[in-house]
XYZ file of C-alpha atoms in Angstrom:
630
model
C -48.771 -34.691 52.455
C -51.149 -36.753 50.216
C -54.258 -35.388 48.509
C -56.877 -37.250 46.391
C -58.750 -35.468 43.685
C -61.305 -36.485 40.796
C -60.280 -35.053 37.511
C -62.173 -35.017 34.197
C -60.435 -35.909 30.976
C -63.073 -34.666 28.683
C -62.329 -31.409 26.624
C -64.100 -28.443 28.194
C -64.112 -29.584 31.771
C -67.068 -28.812 33.893
C -68.923 -26.973 31.310
C -68.793 -30.080 28.998
C -69.930 -32.169 31.973
C -72.974 -30.136 32.625
C -74.027 -29.952 29.063
C -73.500 -33.631 28.533
C -75.374 -34.440 31.612
C -78.454 -32.471 30.817
C -78.515 -33.943 27.317
C -78.381 -37.466 28.704
C -80.968 -36.666 31.340
C -83.342 -35.426 28.539
C -82.645 -38.631 26.802
C -83.666 -40.726 29.696
C -86.927 -38.717 29.956
C -87.666 -39.570 26.373
C -86.969 -43.175 27.124
C -89.350 -43.158 30.264
C -91.891 -41.551 28.062
C -91.636 -44.316 25.534
C -92.304 -47.297 28.122
C -95.247 -45.367 29.731
C -97.752 -47.791 27.975
C -96.253 -50.610 29.404
C -98.793 -52.566 31.570
C -96.406 -54.708 33.714
C -95.237 -52.318 36.404
C -92.177 -54.567 37.396
C -91.087 -54.625 33.812
C -91.589 -50.861 33.500
C -89.396 -50.207 36.495
C -86.663 -52.594 35.277
C -86.545 -50.968 31.849
C -86.412 -47.498 33.358
C -83.617 -48.590 35.708
C -81.647 -50.217 32.853
C -82.078 -47.044 30.759
C -80.705 -44.995 33.598
C -77.750 -47.083 34.385
C -76.835 -47.208 30.570
C -76.948 -43.451 30.331
C -74.805 -43.133 33.505
C -72.330 -45.526 32.040
C -72.052 -43.495 28.866
C -71.788 -40.223 30.921
C -68.954 -41.592 32.892
C -67.062 -42.988 29.922
C -67.440 -39.581 28.108
C -66.129 -37.562 30.991
C -63.035 -39.778 31.443
C -63.322 -39.465 35.193
C -60.015 -40.435 37.059
C -58.928 -40.438 40.764
C -55.635 -38.810 41.181
C -53.473 -38.970 44.178
C -51.059 -36.032 44.625
C -48.178 -36.176 47.221
C -46.606 -32.841 48.195
C -43.146 -32.329 49.808
C -41.926 -28.893 50.997
C -38.420 -28.162 49.658
C -36.600 -24.963 50.706
C -35.564 -22.672 47.730
C -31.855 -22.763 46.496
C -29.291 -20.276 47.125
C -27.585 -17.986 44.613
C -24.158 -16.316 45.353
C -23.633 -13.193 43.343
C -19.752 -12.286 43.773
C -18.138 -8.928 43.013
C -15.307 -9.419 40.488
C -14.224 -5.902 40.049
C -10.605 -4.768 40.581
C -11.614 -2.804 43.651
C -11.863 -6.147 45.404
C -8.101 -6.308 45.307
C -7.595 -3.303 47.629
C -5.981 -3.756 51.078
C -8.069 -2.954 54.154
C -7.349 -3.129 57.907
C -7.331 -6.770 57.705
C -5.485 -7.501 54.448
C -6.838 -7.605 50.718
C -10.555 -7.771 50.262
C -9.976 -10.719 47.868
C -8.340 -12.847 50.663
C -11.307 -12.120 52.932
C -13.744 -13.144 50.211
C -11.807 -16.444 49.487
C -11.565 -17.339 53.252
C -15.448 -16.970 53.592
C -16.079 -19.035 50.601
C -13.781 -21.729 51.781
C -15.552 -21.844 55.209
C -18.838 -22.147 53.451
C -17.475 -24.998 51.238
C -16.705 -26.945 54.259
C -20.361 -27.362 54.952
C -21.587 -30.143 52.544
C -25.145 -28.908 52.896
C -24.284 -25.704 50.928
C -24.422 -26.005 47.196
C -25.391 -22.819 45.603
C -25.329 -21.282 42.092
C -22.640 -18.853 41.596
C -22.477 -15.763 39.347
C -19.612 -13.295 39.114
C -20.232 -9.721 38.112
C -18.338 -6.591 37.384
C -18.538 -5.096 33.830
C -20.662 -8.087 32.954
C -22.344 -11.234 34.600
C -21.305 -14.716 34.043
C -21.788 -17.998 35.862
C -19.038 -19.734 37.737
C -18.552 -23.342 39.182
C -18.891 -23.487 43.187
C -16.183 -26.161 43.440
C -12.882 -24.304 43.930
C -14.208 -20.894 43.740
C -12.048 -19.601 46.641
C -8.903 -20.675 44.913
C -9.747 -19.371 41.422
C -11.234 -15.924 42.599
C -9.213 -13.276 40.754
C -11.202 -10.044 40.422
C -10.153 -8.080 37.328
C -13.273 -6.198 35.971
C -13.098 -2.405 35.525
C -16.765 -1.726 36.812
C -19.039 -2.663 39.695
C -22.488 -2.956 38.329
C -24.614 -4.091 41.214
C -28.101 -3.339 39.670
C -27.340 -5.071 36.435
C -26.244 -8.139 38.304
C -29.303 -8.402 40.410
C -31.611 -7.493 37.626
C -29.941 -10.265 35.549
C -30.477 -12.891 38.132
C -34.029 -12.042 39.026
C -35.007 -11.981 35.381
C -33.214 -15.129 34.343
C -34.961 -18.429 34.312
C -32.374 -20.580 36.084
C -32.360 -24.424 36.576
C -33.817 -24.415 40.074
C -35.943 -21.996 42.002
C -33.854 -19.380 43.991
C -35.108 -18.761 47.576
C -32.347 -16.508 48.588
C -29.454 -14.381 47.114
C -26.331 -13.677 48.722
C -24.590 -10.561 47.407
C -20.962 -10.300 48.308
C -19.297 -6.953 47.166
C -17.350 -3.856 48.388
C -20.383 -1.709 47.247
C -18.013 0.501 44.991
C -20.947 1.334 42.772
C -21.659 4.980 43.400
C -24.713 4.882 40.931
C -26.484 1.861 42.700
C -29.982 2.552 44.210
C -31.969 -0.345 45.867
C -35.210 0.905 44.331
C -33.916 0.545 40.801
C -33.744 -3.290 41.160
C -36.714 -4.929 39.357
C -37.830 -7.231 42.255
C -41.137 -8.363 40.769
C -43.647 -10.626 42.648
C -42.608 -13.017 45.309
C -38.899 -12.113 45.159
C -36.206 -14.063 46.854
C -34.536 -12.914 50.073
C -31.527 -10.829 49.332
C -28.649 -10.857 51.963
C -25.655 -8.462 51.536
C -22.025 -9.140 52.638
C -20.139 -5.938 52.416
C -16.321 -6.504 52.292
C -14.149 -3.594 53.285
C -16.970 -1.193 53.461
C -15.585 0.517 56.634
C -12.069 0.895 55.158
C -11.304 4.431 54.224
C -10.137 4.836 50.573
C -7.983 7.497 49.097
C -8.123 7.474 45.359
C -8.026 9.701 42.317
C -9.472 7.939 39.229
C -10.477 8.217 35.596
C -14.052 7.030 35.562
C -14.715 6.907 31.776
C -13.019 8.224 28.551
C -14.813 9.120 25.396
C -12.991 9.983 22.135
C -13.703 10.346 18.491
C -12.885 6.953 17.072
C -12.363 8.469 13.567
C -10.265 11.583 13.082
C -8.510 13.360 10.181
C -5.062 14.880 9.682
C -5.045 18.525 10.643
C -8.665 18.583 12.019
C -8.944 18.791 15.879
C -10.552 15.815 17.644
C -12.057 15.649 21.209
C -10.971 13.449 24.127
C -13.169 13.767 27.010
C -12.623 12.209 30.555
C -14.745 11.993 33.666
C -12.784 12.096 36.873
C -13.425 11.184 40.408
C -11.504 11.715 43.708
C -12.452 10.245 47.170
C -11.005 10.242 50.538
C -8.175 12.519 51.476
C -7.383 13.042 47.867
C -10.626 14.816 47.142
C -9.064 18.036 48.427
C -5.760 17.459 46.682
C -4.829 18.974 43.333
C -5.936 16.632 40.406
C -3.421 17.071 37.533
C -4.401 15.208 34.300
C -1.781 14.448 31.414
C -2.511 13.496 27.741
C 0.351 11.579 26.034
C 0.558 10.750 22.335
C 2.909 7.803 21.930
C 5.758 8.678 24.203
C 5.375 12.376 24.135
C 3.538 14.477 26.688
C 1.162 16.761 24.775
C -0.918 18.502 27.340
C -1.390 18.873 31.098
C -4.430 20.279 32.873
C -5.703 20.682 36.461
C -9.299 19.527 36.968
C -11.975 21.179 38.968
C -14.028 18.879 41.118
C -17.482 19.486 42.481
C -18.643 18.833 46.023
C -18.998 15.090 45.274
C -15.388 14.988 43.971
C -16.302 14.320 40.362
C -15.245 16.489 37.346
C -14.796 16.468 33.581
C -11.885 17.570 31.297
C -11.878 17.931 27.541
C -8.685 17.672 25.475
C -8.476 18.838 21.912
C -6.016 16.885 19.707
C -4.936 17.340 16.160
C -3.579 14.324 14.569
C -0.658 14.816 12.076
C -0.181 11.453 10.490
C -2.587 8.956 8.993
C -2.971 5.391 10.501
C -3.802 4.286 14.037
C -3.014 6.865 16.794
C -2.865 6.035 20.366
C -3.616 8.749 22.954
C -3.249 8.073 26.697
C -4.811 10.006 29.524
C -2.899 9.732 32.845
C -3.215 10.888 36.347
C 0.211 10.860 37.941
C -0.335 8.699 40.879
C -0.155 10.385 44.354
C 1.863 8.610 47.136
C -1.182 7.778 48.929
C -3.398 6.775 46.035
C -4.710 3.188 46.836
C -5.790 2.217 43.490
C -3.233 3.673 40.840
C -4.427 1.097 38.407
C -7.535 3.399 37.544
C -5.293 6.411 36.784
C -4.640 5.507 33.031
C -7.001 5.127 30.180
C -6.216 5.048 26.463
C -8.022 6.075 23.152
C -7.284 4.628 19.663
C -7.961 7.013 16.840
C -8.097 5.753 13.357
C -6.636 8.801 11.446
C -7.468 9.300 7.860
C -6.921 12.147 5.561
C -9.808 14.196 4.041
C -7.761 15.517 1.271
C -3.893 16.246 1.277
C -3.276 19.951 1.000
C -0.203 20.974 -0.977
C 1.260 24.326 -1.418
C 3.365 24.683 -4.727
C 5.313 27.946 -5.258
C 7.021 28.267 -8.463
C 9.480 30.939 -9.362
C 8.491 31.106 -12.891
C 6.571 29.008 -15.543
C 8.448 25.947 -16.879
C 7.889 22.579 -18.415
C 8.824 21.034 -14.962
C 6.392 23.316 -13.208
C 3.736 22.589 -15.691
C 3.965 18.696 -15.431
C 4.202 18.660 -11.594
C 1.242 20.942 -11.197
C -0.568 19.086 -13.672
C -0.037 15.721 -11.814
C -1.079 17.287 -8.501
C -4.234 18.738 -9.975
C -5.429 15.316 -11.468
C -5.000 13.642 -8.181
C -8.388 13.815 -6.664
C -6.859 13.235 -3.169
C -4.922 16.463 -3.344
C -6.010 19.940 -2.594
C -3.583 22.066 -4.509
C -2.794 25.809 -3.852
C -0.287 26.782 -6.481
C 1.369 30.302 -7.177
C 3.560 31.222 -10.183
C 5.677 34.156 -9.997
C 5.021 35.928 -13.324
C 6.634 39.272 -12.545
C 9.085 40.326 -9.949
C 9.205 43.743 -8.225
C 12.460 44.537 -10.205
C 11.055 43.671 -13.646
C 10.641 46.398 -16.203
C 7.084 46.877 -17.479
C 5.489 49.575 -19.608
C 2.323 49.696 -17.598
C 1.885 50.736 -13.995
C 1.468 47.880 -11.249
C -2.132 48.937 -10.570
C -3.093 48.230 -14.302
C -1.754 44.680 -14.490
C -4.031 41.681 -14.160
C -1.891 40.032 -11.696
C -2.365 39.536 -7.900
C 0.508 40.291 -5.470
C 2.221 37.315 -4.010
C 0.255 36.769 -0.633
C 3.418 35.961 1.600
C 1.817 36.956 4.819
C -1.473 35.011 4.317
C 0.241 31.871 3.160
C 3.284 31.867 5.595
C 1.733 33.385 8.646
C -2.049 32.480 8.734
C -2.475 29.275 6.717
C 0.972 27.509 6.621
C 0.004 24.990 9.361
C -2.801 23.780 7.299
C -0.730 22.424 4.476
C 0.565 18.718 4.539
C 3.348 19.533 2.080
C 5.148 22.851 0.960
C 6.946 22.692 -2.358
C 9.454 25.479 -3.647
C 10.053 24.762 -7.258
C 12.843 27.014 -8.585
C 11.758 29.768 -6.313
C 13.882 32.507 -4.874
C 12.577 34.183 -1.714
C 14.571 37.406 -1.685
C 12.499 39.640 -4.158
C 9.293 39.018 -2.285
C 10.760 40.082 1.255
C 10.198 36.613 2.644
C 13.321 36.747 4.914
C 11.147 36.874 8.107
C 9.039 33.967 7.070
C 11.779 31.400 6.490
C 11.995 30.553 10.230
C 8.298 29.828 10.188
C 8.765 27.303 7.323
C 11.481 25.805 9.428
C 9.324 25.640 12.580
C 6.526 24.211 10.586
C 8.736 21.290 9.308
C 10.209 20.518 12.801
C 6.581 20.246 14.252
C 5.668 17.565 11.689
C 5.201 19.347 8.253
C 6.865 18.326 4.992
C 9.095 20.536 2.599
C 10.388 19.807 -0.791
C 12.789 22.044 -2.721
C 13.199 21.341 -6.504
C 16.101 22.772 -8.342
C 16.623 25.455 -10.982
C 18.492 28.692 -11.554
C 16.536 30.204 -8.684
C 16.803 27.390 -6.176
C 19.279 26.140 -3.492
C 22.363 28.346 -3.396
C 21.377 30.134 -6.783
C 18.224 31.175 -4.760
C 20.344 32.491 -1.828
C 19.050 29.902 0.669
C 22.686 29.353 2.123
C 22.738 30.361 5.638
C 18.928 30.663 6.087
C 16.439 28.792 8.188
C 15.530 26.831 5.161
C 19.106 25.558 4.863
C 18.883 24.277 8.471
C 16.013 21.764 7.526
C 17.337 20.862 4.289
C 19.073 17.349 3.988
C 22.067 18.915 2.170
C 24.541 21.766 3.040
C 24.600 24.650 0.572
C 27.817 26.258 -0.680
C 28.680 28.873 -3.293
C 26.146 29.107 -6.043
C 26.764 26.651 -8.869
C 24.935 24.863 -11.503
C 26.079 21.708 -13.442
C 25.023 21.541 -17.104
C 25.026 18.551 -19.507
C 22.614 15.629 -19.904
C 22.739 12.389 -17.824
C 20.678 9.492 -16.517
C 20.327 9.616 -12.619
C 21.836 6.562 -10.877
C 19.878 4.901 -8.126
C 22.021 4.375 -5.009
C 22.669 0.647 -4.653
C 22.013 0.535 -0.920
C 18.837 2.344 -1.298
C 17.066 0.755 -4.446
C 14.395 -0.460 -2.282
C 13.303 2.987 -0.971
C 9.746 3.501 -2.014
C 10.416 6.836 -3.796
C 12.770 5.266 -6.336
C 11.597 1.643 -6.191
C 10.100 1.713 -9.762
C 10.516 -2.102 -10.050
C 9.541 -5.084 -7.946
C 13.101 -5.705 -6.983
C 16.399 -3.693 -6.787
C 17.635 -5.231 -10.252
C 14.590 -4.191 -12.179
C 14.631 -0.862 -10.413
C 18.217 0.008 -11.640
C 17.220 -1.311 -15.151
C 14.181 1.116 -15.304
C 16.179 4.039 -14.056
C 18.718 3.337 -16.851
C 15.829 3.185 -19.456
C 14.237 6.562 -18.300
C 14.944 9.670 -20.687
C 17.966 11.563 -19.710
C 17.729 14.829 -17.622
C 19.655 18.041 -17.957
C 21.458 20.074 -15.395
C 21.508 20.026 -11.612
C 22.278 22.428 -8.829
C 25.572 22.039 -6.918
C 25.556 21.452 -3.191
C 28.480 21.458 -0.731
C 27.721 18.122 1.030
C 25.115 15.779 2.177
C 24.160 16.061 5.933
C 24.574 13.239 8.384
C 21.621 11.057 8.479
C 20.196 11.880 5.073
C 19.888 9.332 2.300
C 20.980 9.927 -1.311
C 18.376 8.177 -3.476
C 19.624 9.429 -6.835
C 23.156 10.660 -7.859
C 25.010 11.908 -10.950
C 26.783 9.119 -12.757
C 29.908 11.144 -13.225
C 29.988 14.645 -11.385
C 31.495 14.490 -7.867
C 31.684 16.819 -4.850
C 34.796 17.997 -3.428
C 35.142 15.159 -1.081
C 34.878 12.635 -3.787
C 31.299 11.650 -3.346
C 28.934 11.812 -6.247
C 26.876 14.834 -6.826
C 23.347 14.103 -5.232
C 20.394 14.579 -7.412
C 17.709 13.486 -4.771
C 18.194 13.496 -1.021
C 15.685 12.859 1.673
C 15.800 13.161 5.411
C 14.094 14.312 8.537
C 14.133 17.597 10.421
C 12.558 17.367 13.803
C 9.312 15.508 13.332
C 8.943 16.528 9.685
C 10.445 15.091 6.429
C 12.318 16.886 3.743
C 13.627 16.251 0.363
C 16.031 17.975 -2.048
C 15.615 17.380 -5.925
C 18.654 19.192 -7.354
C 17.433 18.600 -10.911
C 14.551 20.335 -12.605
C 14.033 17.943 -15.533
C 11.991 15.085 -14.253
C 9.305 16.509 -16.797
C 11.405 14.740 -19.561
C 10.288 11.202 -18.078
C 6.688 12.083 -19.062
C 7.161 14.419 -22.052
C 9.257 12.170 -23.878
C 7.251 9.001 -23.273
C 5.427 7.131 -26.024
C 4.086 3.715 -26.574
C 7.819 2.524 -26.890
C 9.596 4.674 -24.316
C 9.706 3.989 -20.513
C 8.744 7.206 -18.699
C 4.952 8.270 -18.273
C 4.083 5.743 -15.681
C 7.337 5.966 -13.915
C 6.863 9.778 -13.612
C 3.404 9.381 -12.053
C 4.742 6.572 -9.710
C 7.838 8.673 -8.686
C 5.930 11.837 -7.779
C 3.091 9.896 -6.048
C 5.589 8.009 -3.797
C 7.432 11.290 -3.118
C 4.345 13.083 -1.874
C 3.152 10.132 0.145
C 6.603 9.505 1.821
C 6.834 13.252 2.609
C 3.470 13.044 4.285
C 4.234 9.982 6.383
C 2.021 7.517 4.674
C 1.873 4.641 6.906
C 2.026 2.099 4.051
C 5.549 3.457 3.031
C 7.095 3.260 6.551
C 9.997 0.760 6.792
C 8.497 -1.183 9.664
C 4.914 -1.936 10.170
C 3.135 -3.801 13.001
C -0.527 -4.665 12.890
C -3.070 -6.664 14.994
C -5.986 -8.720 14.049
C -8.237 -6.363 15.898
C -8.232 -2.791 17.230
C -9.604 -3.580 20.768
C -9.397 -6.469 23.125
C -10.660 -7.282 26.567
C -8.301 -8.017 29.513
C -6.504 -11.346 29.036
C -7.746 -11.206 25.386
C -5.736 -13.155 22.665
C -3.832 -10.933 20.054
C -2.498 -12.041 16.804
C 0.338 -9.743 15.892
C 1.971 -9.536 12.372
C 4.526 -7.262 10.865
C 7.040 -6.393 8.286
C 10.513 -5.121 9.436
C 12.971 -3.317 7.188
C 15.939 -1.256 8.110
C 16.275 2.465 7.159
C 17.353 1.382 3.801
C 14.116 -0.604 3.298
C 16.066 -3.723 3.191
C 14.253 -6.799 4.696
C 15.646 -7.565 8.245
C 15.710 -11.217 7.860
C 16.419 -13.733 10.669
C 16.089 -11.116 13.233
C 15.267 -11.616 16.876
C 12.429 -9.288 17.932
C 11.113 -8.653 21.290
C 7.442 -7.734 21.728
C 6.248 -5.643 24.606
C 3.027 -3.808 25.567
C 3.157 -0.036 26.199
C 3.034 1.124 28.713
C 4.818 -1.940 29.924
C 3.176 -3.889 32.647
C 6.407 -6.092 33.281
C 10.004 -5.679 32.639
C 10.249 -8.813 30.379
C 8.904 -9.131 26.974
C 5.667 -10.809 26.159
C 6.943 -12.645 23.183
C 10.193 -13.163 21.414
C 9.924 -14.046 17.629
C 12.314 -14.209 14.575
C 11.593 -12.791 11.202
C 11.770 -14.770 8.099
C 13.721 -14.246 5.110
C 11.437 -11.442 3.869
C 11.436 -9.679 7.242
C 7.971 -10.981 8.130
C 6.873 -11.823 11.666
C 3.763 -13.405 13.450
C 3.097 -13.993 16.979
C 0.154 -14.736 19.211
C 0.294 -13.167 22.844
C -2.196 -12.556 25.661
C -3.169 -8.942 26.565
C -2.535 -8.000 30.435
C -5.155 -9.195 32.736
């Protein structure tokens, strides 16, 4: 269709044309007035006509009048295909997987050369996709089906060509979708819906969403909240939900669902170690659960420590007690609760008990009510018997086995001298106690050669300098005698001369594990000499601080002191994302595991085979780049 139109090029359009025309007409009238006295009528007419033609020419030139020819052609609007890419499209129906039905439909459309639509995939997000080869590349993997977001995105987006119609291909697995929530606007395109598998019955129990505190603190409860859904025949079935921490089942609850098959559960978790902690919420898959992939969600908590709580109980004041207590008090990250036994019940005194300015030892409050709030418990030359603590020792044992830390420091009221042999405390100590006995005489503790890299005793940058540093420290005096070292425990320091009955050197410092907790036995009570004797020319003061700092951190599971560490470049990844993994591997003796073949695998494992196999370098370091499961 062709159309002819006059157009004005002057600024202001018709308004300017009218104003200019009136002005020029007035000018022509003025000109006519000026030739009124002309006697020759023919000359008078000619002058008036010439003036009119001149003014008309000026008028037309000023208006910039042009003649425009417009040709119109009616073209039908383009088609946009909005394709569901959520994982529910992989479900099988009466005629096979929904994904296969969509691929077959797209392949049929591609056989028609007249069809060339724009394509958008949607699920958790919306993204463009090429039309060519779409049927072969179609692999739905998103966790959500957001129909409204997809339509609003397309309707509000300025795409390359006008869209006359939208074809929505989905299984409609979006319970929150309402047609009236779509912003259609004026003159919206026609929307066609192709529902795939809509008539197939679906039996499914699912975790819809999971919310958790991303930052948590040791010993402080954190909340993990899950929203649940059950449909089909499983709506009336029992919905059991489990909470796993690493490889341990921590809690299990049964959810109560409303009439729509929805419910919520809240788990309370109390992290015991610093670092990154992974919790998994799992619905054990029923035999007829058609979508077991949505039965598992994970929450990653970054666990810190507000302040490390330490309980120090000393049998009597001493130099060793004074310096250790002073060190713990000066550490701003330690919340110290300390008790000194200044007077036992059997001590003779000239004044009655109610007149003494001393408080009774709060055994019940400490070891029954608040024991679990401490990160480490230290018995320093403390004997329990005079304070009727026999019934509390099993509680300390349970505290350690559940993940607590316990340190016993020697003296004439400690170990076998404190009558701990045969008690619950001996069961968690890394040494076996025998008959009471104390070794006298001065000595310099010797570092076990195989364990010179252990962080507690590694006072130098390498084993050679570590042993030199220990030889230069001020000598200690005396040590408690033990029967033997338990299997699995590590002797970090030993006496240079004294030996046990079996021929092994007398241990000075032994560390080990009891259940999920860590324990240490320091049979000497003279580490204070390292600091007390230190001056500008003597090794000791800095080493004392470093030794006890490492001791407390190791006992409380500081992740920086673990023998093996694995880290990733980010905390969270999308499906199929690229992970850069780095790590440092050392054996139980903290020696680098050099040239060691390491297999990496995701947990829970998606496949039996490893995702990567790498080899550590001479320092035990490794690095690998892998893909997350899709």
